Tab-separated table of C-alpha atoms and ligand atoms in Angstrom:
chain	number	residue	atom	x	y	z
A	1	MET	CA	-129.873	-47.723	124.815
A	2	TYR	CA	-133.255	-46.032	124.328
A	3	ILE	CA	-133.748	-43.936	121.200
A	4	ASP	CA	-136.839	-41.741	121.058
A	5	LEU	CA	-137.789	-42.058	117.391
A	6	THR	CA	-140.752	-39.700	117.714
A	7	SER	CA	-138.419	-36.758	118.247
A	8	ALA	CA	-135.816	-37.723	115.646
A	9	GLY	CA	-137.002	-35.004	113.227
A	10	VAL	CA	-136.454	-34.804	109.476
A	11	PRO	CA	-132.742	-34.063	108.878
A	12	ALA	CA	-133.324	-31.512	106.085
A	13	PRO	CA	-135.659	-28.527	105.647
A	14	PHE	CA	-139.041	-29.256	104.020
A	15	TRP	CA	-138.245	-27.135	100.902
A	16	PHE	CA	-134.921	-28.964	100.444
A	17	VAL	CA	-136.565	-32.379	100.505
A	18	GLN	CA	-139.302	-31.254	98.126
A	19	PHE	CA	-136.878	-29.610	95.697
A	20	PHE	CA	-134.448	-32.526	95.413
A	21	LYS	CA	-137.224	-35.098	95.293
A	22	TRP	CA	-138.696	-33.126	92.386
A	23	LEU	CA	-135.330	-32.621	90.648
A	24	GLY	CA	-134.253	-36.226	91.134
A	25	PHE	CA	-137.535	-37.581	89.811
A	26	THR	CA	-137.415	-35.270	86.777
A	27	LEU	CA	-133.835	-36.350	85.996
A	28	HIS	CA	-134.829	-40.009	86.528
A	29	THR	CA	-137.771	-39.630	84.150
A	30	ILE	CA	-135.702	-38.543	81.128
A	31	PRO	CA	-133.610	-41.736	80.731
A	32	MET	CA	-136.386	-43.887	82.220
A	33	ASN	CA	-138.695	-42.741	79.392
A	34	LEU	CA	-136.099	-43.967	76.890
A	35	TRP	CA	-136.177	-47.504	78.217
A	36	PHE	CA	-139.917	-47.422	79.008
A	37	ALA	CA	-141.212	-46.654	75.488
A	38	GLY	CA	-137.957	-45.983	73.607
A	39	LEU	CA	-136.696	-49.542	73.996
A	40	LEU	CA	-139.964	-50.950	72.632
A	41	ILE	CA	-139.883	-48.570	69.655
A	42	GLY	CA	-136.172	-49.211	69.062
A	43	LEU	CA	-136.584	-53.002	69.084
A	44	TRP	CA	-139.556	-52.831	66.740
A	45	LEU	CA	-137.806	-50.485	64.290
A	46	HIS	CA	-134.679	-52.615	64.393
A	47	LEU	CA	-136.714	-55.685	63.498
A	48	ARG	CA	-139.188	-54.301	60.987
A	49	GLY	CA	-138.084	-50.807	60.009
A	50	ASN	CA	-136.481	-49.521	56.802
A	51	ASN	CA	-132.768	-48.676	56.634
A	52	TYR	CA	-133.249	-45.262	58.255
A	53	ALA	CA	-135.338	-46.741	61.054
A	54	LYS	CA	-132.677	-49.411	61.571
A	55	HIS	CA	-129.976	-46.742	61.716
A	56	PHE	CA	-131.778	-44.850	64.493
A	57	ALA	CA	-132.771	-48.030	66.330
A	58	GLY	CA	-129.218	-49.368	66.205
A	59	ARG	CA	-127.868	-46.161	67.711
A	60	LEU	CA	-130.513	-45.999	70.442
A	61	LEU	CA	-130.008	-49.651	71.359
A	62	ARG	CA	-126.245	-49.205	71.546
A	63	GLN	CA	-126.742	-46.168	73.793
A	64	MET	CA	-129.230	-48.027	76.001
A	65	PRO	CA	-126.809	-49.542	78.593
A	66	ILE	CA	-125.537	-46.055	79.424
A	67	ILE	CA	-129.050	-44.611	79.460
A	68	VAL	CA	-130.147	-47.317	81.915
A	69	ALA	CA	-127.127	-46.656	84.152
A	70	LEU	CA	-127.888	-42.925	84.266
A	71	GLY	CA	-131.603	-43.435	84.925
A	72	ILE	CA	-131.089	-45.872	87.779
A	73	ASN	CA	-128.590	-43.572	89.462
A	74	PHE	CA	-130.884	-40.581	89.151
A	75	GLY	CA	-133.725	-42.700	90.591
A	76	ILE	CA	-131.742	-43.059	93.812
A	77	VAL	CA	-132.111	-39.320	94.514
A	78	PRO	CA	-135.915	-39.203	94.919
A	79	LEU	CA	-135.810	-42.602	96.620
A	80	LEU	CA	-133.468	-41.156	99.230
A	81	PHE	CA	-135.795	-38.251	99.966
A	82	ILE	CA	-138.899	-40.442	100.042
A	83	GLN	CA	-137.206	-42.645	102.604
A	84	VAL	CA	-136.131	-39.630	104.640
A	85	ALA	CA	-139.398	-37.696	104.730
A	86	TYR	CA	-142.201	-40.029	103.610
A	87	TYR	CA	-141.011	-43.143	105.454
A	88	LYS	CA	-144.218	-43.388	107.514
A	89	VAL	CA	-146.134	-44.282	104.349
A	90	PHE	CA	-143.370	-45.594	102.071
A	91	TYR	CA	-142.415	-48.580	104.236
A	92	PRO	CA	-145.928	-49.830	105.115
A	93	ALA	CA	-146.984	-49.590	101.445
A	94	THR	CA	-143.917	-51.439	100.166
A	95	ILE	CA	-144.168	-54.030	102.960
A	96	LEU	CA	-147.734	-54.812	101.900
A	97	MET	CA	-146.448	-55.591	98.382
A	98	ALA	CA	-142.986	-56.678	99.570
A	99	TRP	CA	-142.383	-59.626	97.209
A	100	PHE	CA	-143.382	-57.603	94.162
A	101	TRP	CA	-141.304	-54.655	95.346
A	102	LEU	CA	-138.281	-56.906	95.880
A	103	SER	CA	-138.894	-58.534	92.512
A	104	ILE	CA	-137.882	-55.220	90.916
A	105	ILE	CA	-134.263	-56.176	91.606
A	106	GLY	CA	-134.826	-59.656	90.172
A	107	LEU	CA	-136.310	-58.140	87.025
A	108	LEU	CA	-133.880	-55.252	86.690
A	109	ILE	CA	-130.653	-57.277	86.708
A	110	PRO	CA	-131.599	-59.594	83.795
A	111	ALA	CA	-133.181	-56.630	81.968
A	112	TYR	CA	-129.892	-54.773	82.243
A	113	TYR	CA	-127.986	-57.810	80.925
A	114	GLY	CA	-130.554	-58.113	78.120
A	115	VAL	CA	-129.957	-54.533	77.054
A	116	TYR	CA	-126.191	-55.152	77.002
A	117	ALA	CA	-126.605	-58.386	75.049
A	118	TYR	CA	-128.645	-56.588	72.403
A	119	ALA	CA	-126.335	-53.570	72.278
A	120	TRP	CA	-123.282	-55.766	71.663
A	121	GLY	CA	-125.116	-57.615	68.911
A	122	VAL	CA	-125.979	-54.473	66.944
A	123	LYS	CA	-123.695	-54.390	63.932
A	124	ASN	CA	-124.636	-52.535	60.800
A	125	GLY	CA	-126.006	-54.921	58.226
A	126	ALA	CA	-125.134	-58.127	60.086
A	127	LYS	CA	-127.910	-60.424	61.258
A	128	MET	CA	-128.389	-60.507	65.009
A	129	GLU	CA	-128.264	-63.870	66.818
A	130	SER	CA	-131.727	-64.903	67.898
A	131	TRP	CA	-130.820	-65.250	71.594
A	132	ARG	CA	-129.808	-61.576	71.605
A	133	VAL	CA	-133.091	-60.601	69.980
A	134	ALA	CA	-134.943	-62.601	72.637
A	135	ALA	CA	-132.845	-60.973	75.390
A	136	GLY	CA	-133.785	-57.506	74.104
A	137	TRP	CA	-137.508	-58.272	74.045
A	138	ILE	CA	-137.418	-59.901	77.475
A	139	ALA	CA	-135.631	-56.804	78.820
A	140	CYS	CA	-138.350	-54.636	77.303
A	141	ALA	CA	-141.117	-56.718	78.947
A	142	PHE	CA	-139.273	-56.563	82.294
A	143	PHE	CA	-138.876	-52.784	82.110
A	144	LEU	CA	-142.584	-52.343	81.371
A	145	THR	CA	-143.365	-54.594	84.351
A	146	ILE	CA	-140.985	-52.701	86.648
A	147	GLY	CA	-142.690	-49.452	85.618
A	148	PHE	CA	-146.013	-50.988	86.608
A	149	LEU	CA	-144.604	-52.051	89.991
A	150	PHE	CA	-143.237	-48.557	90.642
A	151	VAL	CA	-146.585	-46.987	89.832
A	152	ASN	CA	-148.233	-49.603	92.059
A	153	GLY	CA	-145.994	-48.917	95.056
A	154	LEU	CA	-146.062	-45.144	94.793
A	155	THR	CA	-149.818	-45.010	94.308
A	156	LEU	CA	-150.303	-47.273	97.311
A	157	MET	CA	-147.973	-45.058	99.334
A	158	GLU	CA	-150.300	-42.080	98.969
A	159	HIS	CA	-153.618	-43.985	99.010
A	160	VAL	CA	-153.464	-44.964	102.683
A	161	SER	CA	-157.194	-45.760	102.808
A	162	ARG	CA	-156.545	-48.836	100.651
A	163	TRP	CA	-154.159	-50.449	103.156
A	164	PRO	CA	-156.655	-52.087	105.556
A	165	GLU	CA	-158.395	-54.041	102.806
A	166	LEU	CA	-155.108	-55.187	101.268
A	167	TRP	CA	-153.757	-56.157	104.672
A	168	LYS	CA	-156.981	-58.029	105.605
A	169	ASN	CA	-156.725	-60.108	102.420
A	170	ASN	CA	-152.982	-60.691	102.677
A	171	ASN	CA	-151.930	-61.524	106.213
A	172	ILE	CA	-151.179	-64.591	108.298
A	173	ALA	CA	-152.005	-64.122	111.985
A	174	GLY	CA	-151.689	-60.365	111.501
A	175	ALA	CA	-148.339	-60.450	109.700
A	176	ALA	CA	-148.465	-59.096	106.152
A	177	THR	CA	-147.543	-61.751	103.597
A	178	GLY	CA	-146.199	-59.119	101.211
A	179	LEU	CA	-148.348	-60.489	98.418
A	180	ALA	CA	-150.739	-57.558	98.042
A	181	LEU	CA	-150.768	-55.662	94.771
A	182	ASN	CA	-152.670	-52.419	94.395
A	183	ILE	CA	-154.371	-53.507	91.181
A	184	THR	CA	-157.922	-52.599	92.154
A	185	ASP	CA	-156.902	-48.954	92.558
A	186	PRO	CA	-158.259	-47.170	89.457
A	187	ALA	CA	-155.468	-44.550	89.589
A	188	VAL	CA	-152.748	-47.100	88.833
A	189	TYR	CA	-153.590	-47.646	85.159
A	190	PRO	CA	-153.809	-44.022	83.984
A	191	ARG	CA	-150.597	-43.220	85.888
A	192	TRP	CA	-148.751	-46.015	84.127
A	193	LEU	CA	-150.224	-45.048	80.767
A	194	LEU	CA	-149.476	-41.367	81.331
A	195	MET	CA	-145.812	-42.133	81.862
A	196	PHE	CA	-145.847	-44.234	78.697
A	197	GLY	CA	-147.364	-41.288	76.802
A	198	PHE	CA	-144.618	-38.942	78.021
A	199	ALA	CA	-142.085	-41.603	77.120
A	200	LEU	CA	-143.224	-41.565	73.478
A	201	GLY	CA	-142.588	-37.808	73.388
A	202	THR	CA	-139.198	-38.087	75.095
A	203	THR	CA	-138.165	-40.737	72.547
A	204	ALA	CA	-139.180	-38.430	69.677
A	205	VAL	CA	-137.106	-35.591	71.125
A	206	TRP	CA	-134.152	-37.924	71.776
A	207	MET	CA	-134.212	-38.951	68.128
A	208	LEU	CA	-133.502	-35.361	67.089
A	209	VAL	CA	-131.000	-34.765	69.891
A	210	ASP	CA	-129.163	-37.817	68.590
A	211	LEU	CA	-129.370	-36.493	65.044
A	212	CYS	CA	-128.127	-32.967	65.700
A	213	VAL	CA	-126.043	-33.167	68.863
A	214	LEU	CA	-124.777	-36.715	69.290
A	215	GLY	CA	-123.531	-37.230	65.745
A	216	GLY	CA	-126.343	-39.476	64.474
A	217	GLU	CA	-126.562	-37.738	61.086
A	218	LYS	CA	-126.169	-40.297	58.261
A	219	ASP	CA	-127.251	-38.335	55.219
A	220	GLU	CA	-129.902	-35.853	54.092
A	221	ALA	CA	-132.492	-38.578	53.465
A	222	TYR	CA	-132.042	-39.966	56.977
A	223	ARG	CA	-132.400	-36.460	58.383
A	224	ASN	CA	-135.756	-36.015	56.609
A	225	TRP	CA	-136.958	-39.432	57.710
A	226	ALA	CA	-135.988	-38.779	61.346
A	227	ILE	CA	-137.747	-35.403	61.417
A	228	GLY	CA	-140.891	-36.905	59.881
A	229	PHE	CA	-140.897	-39.872	62.292
A	230	ALA	CA	-140.290	-37.658	65.333
A	231	LYS	CA	-143.209	-35.415	64.304
A	232	LYS	CA	-145.564	-38.401	64.050
A	233	LEU	CA	-144.343	-39.896	67.310
A	234	TYR	CA	-144.719	-36.638	69.220
A	235	THR	CA	-148.212	-36.149	67.811
A	236	VAL	CA	-149.192	-39.600	69.117
A	237	SER	CA	-147.639	-38.698	72.486
A	238	LEU	CA	-149.603	-35.439	72.666
A	239	GLY	CA	-152.943	-37.092	71.846
A	240	TRP	CA	-152.159	-39.972	74.211
A	241	THR	CA	-151.324	-37.761	77.206
A	242	ILE	CA	-154.410	-35.556	76.727
A	243	VAL	CA	-156.736	-38.591	76.699
A	244	VAL	CA	-155.021	-40.222	79.689
A	245	TRP	CA	-154.933	-36.956	81.678
A	246	ALA	CA	-158.702	-36.720	81.218
A	247	ALA	CA	-159.182	-40.337	82.382
A	248	TYR	CA	-156.842	-39.790	85.345
A	249	ILE	CA	-158.355	-36.497	86.531
A	250	PHE	CA	-162.049	-37.148	85.920
A	251	GLY	CA	-161.948	-40.871	86.658
A	252	THR	CA	-159.756	-41.072	89.762
A	253	TRP	CA	-159.335	-37.728	91.570
A	254	SER	CA	-161.524	-37.282	94.645
A	255	GLN	CA	-163.842	-34.248	94.745
A	256	ASP	CA	-161.606	-32.496	97.263
A	257	LEU	CA	-158.440	-33.168	95.303
A	258	PHE	CA	-160.116	-31.963	92.114
A	259	ALA	CA	-161.359	-28.780	93.842
A	260	THR	CA	-157.879	-27.976	95.194
A	261	MET	CA	-156.023	-28.747	91.971
A	262	PHE	CA	-158.444	-26.503	90.063
A	263	SER	CA	-158.447	-23.633	92.545
A	264	TRP	CA	-156.161	-20.597	92.468
A	265	PRO	CA	-153.132	-20.672	92.379
A	266	ILE	CA	-152.620	-24.461	91.946
A	267	ILE	CA	-154.823	-24.396	88.849
A	268	LEU	CA	-151.908	-22.699	87.093
A	269	LEU	CA	-149.680	-25.704	87.750
A	270	THR	CA	-152.428	-28.145	86.722
A	271	LEU	CA	-153.161	-26.389	83.438
A	272	LEU	CA	-149.499	-25.756	82.611
A	273	THR	CA	-148.739	-29.437	83.203
A	274	ILE	CA	-151.514	-30.593	80.894
A	275	GLY	CA	-150.697	-27.993	78.243
A	276	ALA	CA	-146.888	-28.229	78.378
A	277	PRO	CA	-146.467	-30.945	75.688
A	278	THR	CA	-147.825	-28.478	73.128
A	279	VAL	CA	-144.568	-26.477	73.487
A	280	PRO	CA	-142.213	-29.158	72.087
A	281	TRP	CA	-144.956	-30.300	69.701
A	282	MET	CA	-145.314	-26.846	68.147
A	283	THR	CA	-141.531	-26.406	67.994
A	284	LEU	CA	-141.301	-29.742	66.200
A	285	MET	CA	-144.139	-28.971	63.827
A	286	GLY	CA	-142.391	-25.728	62.820
A	287	VAL	CA	-139.397	-27.714	61.565
A	288	GLY	CA	-139.592	-27.837	57.780
A	289	GLU	CA	-140.510	-24.199	57.355
A	290	ARG	CA	-137.423	-23.558	59.513
A	291	PRO	CA	-134.369	-25.846	59.271
A	292	LEU	CA	-133.577	-28.150	62.171
A	293	THR	CA	-130.705	-26.366	63.858
A	294	ARG	CA	-128.976	-26.976	67.173
A	295	PRO	CA	-130.844	-24.069	68.839
A	296	THR	CA	-134.155	-25.638	67.712
A	297	VAL	CA	-133.130	-29.002	69.160
A	298	THR	CA	-132.048	-27.281	72.376
A	299	THR	CA	-135.481	-25.607	72.585
A	300	LEU	CA	-137.099	-28.995	71.988
A	301	ALA	CA	-135.030	-30.658	74.710
A	302	LEU	CA	-135.730	-27.861	77.187
A	303	GLY	CA	-139.429	-28.050	76.263
A	304	GLN	CA	-139.465	-31.760	77.069
A	305	PHE	CA	-137.612	-31.103	80.330
A	306	LEU	CA	-140.392	-28.616	81.144
A	307	VAL	CA	-143.045	-31.258	80.334
A	308	LEU	CA	-141.435	-33.825	82.638
A	309	GLY	CA	-140.584	-31.278	85.330
A	310	LEU	CA	-144.135	-29.955	85.476
A	311	ASN	CA	-145.474	-33.495	85.600
A	312	ALA	CA	-143.156	-34.250	88.532
A	313	ALA	CA	-144.318	-31.073	90.316
A	314	THR	CA	-148.003	-31.912	89.822
A	315	ARG	CA	-147.459	-35.489	90.918
A	316	GLN	CA	-145.725	-34.289	94.049
A	317	THR	CA	-148.497	-31.781	94.777
A	318	VAL	CA	-151.133	-34.503	94.384
A	319	GLN	CA	-149.056	-36.816	96.586
A	320	ASN	CA	-148.780	-34.181	99.336
A	321	LEU	CA	-152.489	-33.322	99.127
A	322	ASN	CA	-153.503	-36.970	99.403
A	323	LEU	CA	-151.156	-37.390	102.360
A	324	SER	CA	-152.377	-34.181	104.049
A	325	LEU	CA	-155.359	-36.297	105.204
A	326	TYR	CA	-152.846	-37.923	107.562
A	327	PRO	CA	-151.027	-34.986	109.193
A	328	ALA	CA	-148.572	-37.224	111.060
A	329	VAL	CA	-146.925	-38.134	107.747
A	330	LEU	CA	-145.574	-34.785	106.587
A	331	ASP	CA	-146.085	-32.486	109.585
A	332	GLN	CA	-142.894	-33.526	111.282
A	333	PRO	CA	-140.373	-31.481	113.221
A	334	THR	CA	-137.061	-30.901	111.473
A	335	ASP	CA	-133.679	-31.428	113.019
A	336	VAL	CA	-131.463	-30.143	110.226
A	337	GLN	CA	-128.088	-31.907	109.886
A	338	TRP	CA	-125.930	-29.681	107.740
A	339	SER	CA	-122.880	-31.909	107.343
A	340	PRO	CA	-124.688	-34.765	105.496
A	341	ILE	CA	-126.568	-32.114	103.489
A	342	ALA	CA	-123.258	-30.514	102.465
A	343	MET	CA	-121.850	-33.953	101.545
A	344	PHE	CA	-124.950	-34.712	99.479
A	345	LEU	CA	-124.723	-31.371	97.635
A	346	ILE	CA	-121.017	-31.800	96.840
A	347	VAL	CA	-121.442	-35.370	95.564
A	348	PHE	CA	-124.603	-34.462	93.634
A	349	ALA	CA	-122.916	-31.473	91.947
A	350	LEU	CA	-119.826	-33.560	91.105
A	351	GLY	CA	-121.995	-36.361	89.695
A	352	VAL	CA	-124.013	-33.990	87.505
A	353	ALA	CA	-120.806	-32.273	86.309
A	354	VAL	CA	-119.228	-35.620	85.361
A	355	ILE	CA	-122.371	-36.667	83.455
A	356	ALA	CA	-122.528	-33.293	81.652
A	357	TRP	CA	-118.843	-33.690	80.708
A	358	MET	CA	-119.443	-37.231	79.418
A	359	LEU	CA	-122.371	-36.068	77.275
A	360	TRP	CA	-120.250	-33.189	76.009
A	361	GLN	CA	-117.576	-35.645	74.850
A	362	ILE	CA	-119.927	-37.869	72.830
A	363	PRO	CA	-120.167	-35.667	69.701
A	364	LYS	CA	-116.365	-35.324	69.705
A	365	SER	CA	-115.862	-39.083	69.777
A	366	LYS	CA	-115.159	-40.676	66.356
A	367	SER	CA	-117.233	-43.756	67.132
A	368	ALA	CA	-120.380	-41.720	68.093
B	1	HEM	C1	-133.682	-49.558	90.513
B	1	HEM	C2	-133.527	-48.316	90.152
B	1	HEM	C3	-134.663	-47.336	90.246
B	1	HEM	C4	-134.879	-46.466	91.258
B	1	HEM	C5	-134.034	-46.287	92.491
B	1	HEM	C6	-136.080	-45.743	90.946
B	1	HEM	C7	-136.656	-44.785	91.745
B	1	HEM	C8	-137.864	-44.182	91.528
B	1	HEM	C9	-138.523	-43.306	92.448
B	1	HEM	C10	-137.988	-42.921	93.800
B	1	HEM	C11	-139.676	-42.921	91.901
B	1	HEM	C12	-140.735	-42.001	92.539
B	1	HEM	C13	-140.322	-40.590	92.533
B	1	HEM	C14	-141.264	-39.713	93.332
B	1	HEM	O1	-142.382	-40.101	93.677
B	1	HEM	O2	-140.843	-38.580	93.624
B	1	HEM	C15	-139.773	-43.554	90.641
B	1	HEM	C16	-140.838	-43.433	89.811
B	1	HEM	C17	-140.998	-44.174	88.690
B	1	HEM	N1	-140.088	-45.062	88.160
B	1	HEM	FE1	-138.250	-45.470	88.846
B	1	HEM	N2	-136.569	-46.175	89.757
B	1	HEM	C18	-135.740	-47.169	89.296
B	1	HEM	C19	-135.878	-47.894	88.165
B	1	HEM	C20	-136.986	-47.813	87.368
B	1	HEM	C21	-137.212	-48.694	86.277
B	1	HEM	C22	-136.268	-49.816	85.806
B	1	HEM	C23	-138.396	-48.356	85.750
B	1	HEM	C24	-139.010	-49.052	84.582
B	1	HEM	C25	-139.706	-48.488	83.672
B	1	HEM	C26	-138.926	-47.232	86.514
B	1	HEM	C27	-140.115	-46.607	86.292
B	1	HEM	C28	-140.674	-45.651	87.089
B	1	HEM	C29	-142.005	-45.096	86.899
B	1	HEM	C30	-142.988	-45.448	85.800
B	1	HEM	C31	-142.210	-44.170	87.918
B	1	HEM	C32	-143.447	-43.325	88.143
B	1	HEM	C33	-144.357	-44.030	89.153
B	1	HEM	C34	-145.593	-43.238	89.506
B	1	HEM	O3	-146.440	-42.957	88.655
B	1	HEM	O4	-145.728	-42.926	90.662
B	1	HEM	N3	-138.031	-46.930	87.480
B	1	HEM	N4	-138.654	-44.330	90.414
C-alpha cells in the first residue's frame, strides 16, 4: 500500500497545537522546577539545616514522588504536540543525539526510585540510612543531567544550522551514530541556567503554599522562618533570572531574532516575560507588613504561574521564529481529525479534574 506522507496534514488546527503545547509545557514546568532545584535545596536543608529547615525539607521530600509523577505526566502533553507538528525537526535532532536522548529513560527510572527511597526514609528525628541519603543525591544529580539533556535536544531541534557539523563528526558511512551532543551551542547553557533560576523561585513559592494550603504549619516560629527563607530564595531567583536573561538574549540571539523579539507587538511579551518575576517577588516582600493569608499565597502562586506561562510563551515564539527560516517545518496543510481531538480534550479535562481533586483533599488529610 502506498501512503503519500507529504499530504498527510497536521491533524489539529495550528492554534490548538500551539495552545496545548504552551499549556502542557507550563504545567510540566511547575512540578519539574520542584525536582530541578527544589530537590537539591530539600536534600541540603535536610542534611545541614536547622529544625525548621528540616521540617520543610522532610515535607518536600515526602511529597516528591507525587510531584515527579505529576510532572512527567504533564510533560507528555507538549511532547505529543511536538511530535505531531514539529516532527520534521524533532526526530532528526533527537536521532543525532539518540543515545543521550534514550539515556533519559535510563536516568529517570533510578532517579524516581531514589526519590521514593529517600521519601520513605524521612522520619522526624530519626537518622536516615546512608544508602537512602546516597539514593537521594544520585537522584538529584540524574534530574539535573536530564534537564541538561532536554535543553540540549530542544535547542538542537530549533537550531537546524548546527545539524550538518554534528552529523559530519558523528556518522559511520552516512548513518548517524547518535553520539552527537549540542554542547558547543552557546544557547544551551543560559537556557539550562534560566530554568534553574525559575526553579528557585517556584521552590520558594511552594514553601509558602505548603505552609498555608497543604497543612505544613508547625508553629509560629516555623512560619516566620519559612517566610524569611522564601523571601531570600525568591530574591536569589530574581537576580539569577535577570543576569541569565541578559546572557541569553545578548549572548545568543541572532540579530534578526533580537530585532523581532524587540519590535512591536512582540516586545510586550519579551518585556513582560523578563519582568514577570517581580510580581511574586513584590507580593512576597510585602508579607510582614501584611500577614501571610491564603489570598496572598494564592496571588503568589498565580504570579509564579504567570512567570512560567510567559516564559513558555516566549520560548515557543523564539522556537517558531528560529524555525521560520525553514518554512517546510511549520507551514504544513492541516487535515483536522475531530474525533481524536475530542478524545484528547475529554481525557485531558478528566485528568486535570482528578489532579485538582487530589490536591484539594491534601489539606483535609490528617497525615498532611
Ligand atoms: C520523561 C518525562 C518527561 C517528559 C515527557 C518531558 C517533556 C518535555 C517537553 C516536551 C519539553 C519541551 C516543551 C516545549 O518545548 O514546548 C520539556 C522541557 C523541559 N524539560 Fe521535561 N519532560 C520529562 C521529564 C523531565 C525531567 C525528568 C526533567 C529534569 C529536570 C525535565 C526538564 C526539562 C527542562 C529543563 C525543559 C526545558 C528545555 C528547554 O530549555 O528547551 N523534564 N520536557
